[in-house]
Coordinates of C-alpha atoms in Angstrom, one line a residue:
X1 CA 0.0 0.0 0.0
X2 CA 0.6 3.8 -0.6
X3 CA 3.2 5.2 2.2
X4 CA 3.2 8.7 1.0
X5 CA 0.6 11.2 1.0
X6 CA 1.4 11.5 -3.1
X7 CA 1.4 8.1 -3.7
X8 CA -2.1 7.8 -2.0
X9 CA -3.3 10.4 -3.9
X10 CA -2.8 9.0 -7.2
X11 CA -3.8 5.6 -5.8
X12 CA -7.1 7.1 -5.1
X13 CA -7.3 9.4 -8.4
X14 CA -6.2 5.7 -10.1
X15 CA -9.3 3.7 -8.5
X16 CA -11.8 6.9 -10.1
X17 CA -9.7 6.5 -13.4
X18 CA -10.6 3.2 -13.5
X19 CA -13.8 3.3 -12.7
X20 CA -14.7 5.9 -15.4
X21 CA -12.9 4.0 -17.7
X22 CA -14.6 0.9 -16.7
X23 CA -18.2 2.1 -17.2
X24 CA -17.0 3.6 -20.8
X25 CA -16.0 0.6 -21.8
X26 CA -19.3 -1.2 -20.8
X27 CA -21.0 1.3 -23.0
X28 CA -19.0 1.2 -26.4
X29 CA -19.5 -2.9 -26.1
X30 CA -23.2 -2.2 -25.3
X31 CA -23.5 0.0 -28.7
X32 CA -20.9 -2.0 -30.8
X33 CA -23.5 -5.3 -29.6
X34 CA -27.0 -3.7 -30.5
X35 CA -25.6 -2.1 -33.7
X36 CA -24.0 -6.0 -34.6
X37 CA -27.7 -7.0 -33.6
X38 CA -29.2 -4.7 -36.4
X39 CA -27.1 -5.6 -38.8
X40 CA -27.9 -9.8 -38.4
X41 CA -31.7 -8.4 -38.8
X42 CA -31.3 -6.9 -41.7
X43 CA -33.6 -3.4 -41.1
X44 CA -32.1 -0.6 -42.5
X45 CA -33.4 1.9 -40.3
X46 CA -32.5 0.3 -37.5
X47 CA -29.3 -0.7 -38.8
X48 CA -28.2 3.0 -39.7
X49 CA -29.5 4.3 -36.3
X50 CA -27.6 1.3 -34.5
X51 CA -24.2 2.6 -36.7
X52 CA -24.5 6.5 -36.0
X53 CA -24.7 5.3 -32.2
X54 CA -22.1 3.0 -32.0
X55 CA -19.7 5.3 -33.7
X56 CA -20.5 8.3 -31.7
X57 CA -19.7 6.0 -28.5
X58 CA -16.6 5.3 -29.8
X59 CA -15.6 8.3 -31.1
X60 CA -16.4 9.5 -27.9
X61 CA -14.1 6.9 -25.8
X62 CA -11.2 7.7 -28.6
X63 CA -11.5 11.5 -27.2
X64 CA -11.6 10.8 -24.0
X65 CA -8.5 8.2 -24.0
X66 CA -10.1 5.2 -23.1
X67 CA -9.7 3.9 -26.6
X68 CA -6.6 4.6 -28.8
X69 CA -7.8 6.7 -31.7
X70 CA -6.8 4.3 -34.2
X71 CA -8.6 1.7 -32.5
X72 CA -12.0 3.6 -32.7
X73 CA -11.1 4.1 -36.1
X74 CA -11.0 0.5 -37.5
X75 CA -14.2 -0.9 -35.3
X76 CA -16.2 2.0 -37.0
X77 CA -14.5 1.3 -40.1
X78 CA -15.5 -2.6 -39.4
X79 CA -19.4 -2.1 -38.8
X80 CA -19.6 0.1 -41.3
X81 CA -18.4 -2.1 -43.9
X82 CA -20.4 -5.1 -42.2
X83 CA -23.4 -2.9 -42.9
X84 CA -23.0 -2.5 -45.8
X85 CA -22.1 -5.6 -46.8
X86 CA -25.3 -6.8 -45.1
X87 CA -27.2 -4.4 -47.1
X88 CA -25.9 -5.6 -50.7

C-alpha cells in the first residue's frame, strides 16, 4: 500500500480512473453489440441508427482516451463495412 501522502493520492485518483474508464468501456460494447444485432436483422433503419450510435460511442471513448484513436477508427470502419455488406 501507498506510504506517502502523493502516492495515495494518485492511488485514489487511479481507483476513479478506473472506474470511469470501466463504465465507458461497458457502454462502447453495449453500442458496438446492439448495432451488430441490427445488422444480423437486416432493417435498415435500424441498422443506420444502431451505426450512427455506435460510432459516436466510440468516437467518444477515442476522445476521452479510453480507446486509442486508431482503434476507434477501425471498429467503425469494421461495422460500417459489415453494414453494408449486409445491405448488398
Amino acid at each position: 500500500m501507498a506510504n506517502t501522502k502523493s502516492a495515495e493520492k494518485r492511488h485514489r485518483q487511479s481507483l476513479k480512473r478506473r472506474a470511469r474508464n470501466v463504465n465507458v468501456r461497458t457502454t462502447v460494447k453495449d453500442a458496438v453489440k446492439s448495432a451488430r444485432e441490427a445488422i444480423a436483422s437486416k432493417d435498415g433503419t435500424k441498422t443506420t441508427d444502431a451505426l450512427k450510435a455506435a460510432s459516436k460511442t466510440l468516437n467518444k471513448a477515442a476522445s476521452k482516451g479510453v480507446l486509442h484513436k486508431r482503434t476507434a477508427a477501425r471498429r467503425i470502419s469494421r461495422l460500417a463495412k459489415a453494414a453494408a455488406k449486409a445491405k448488398a
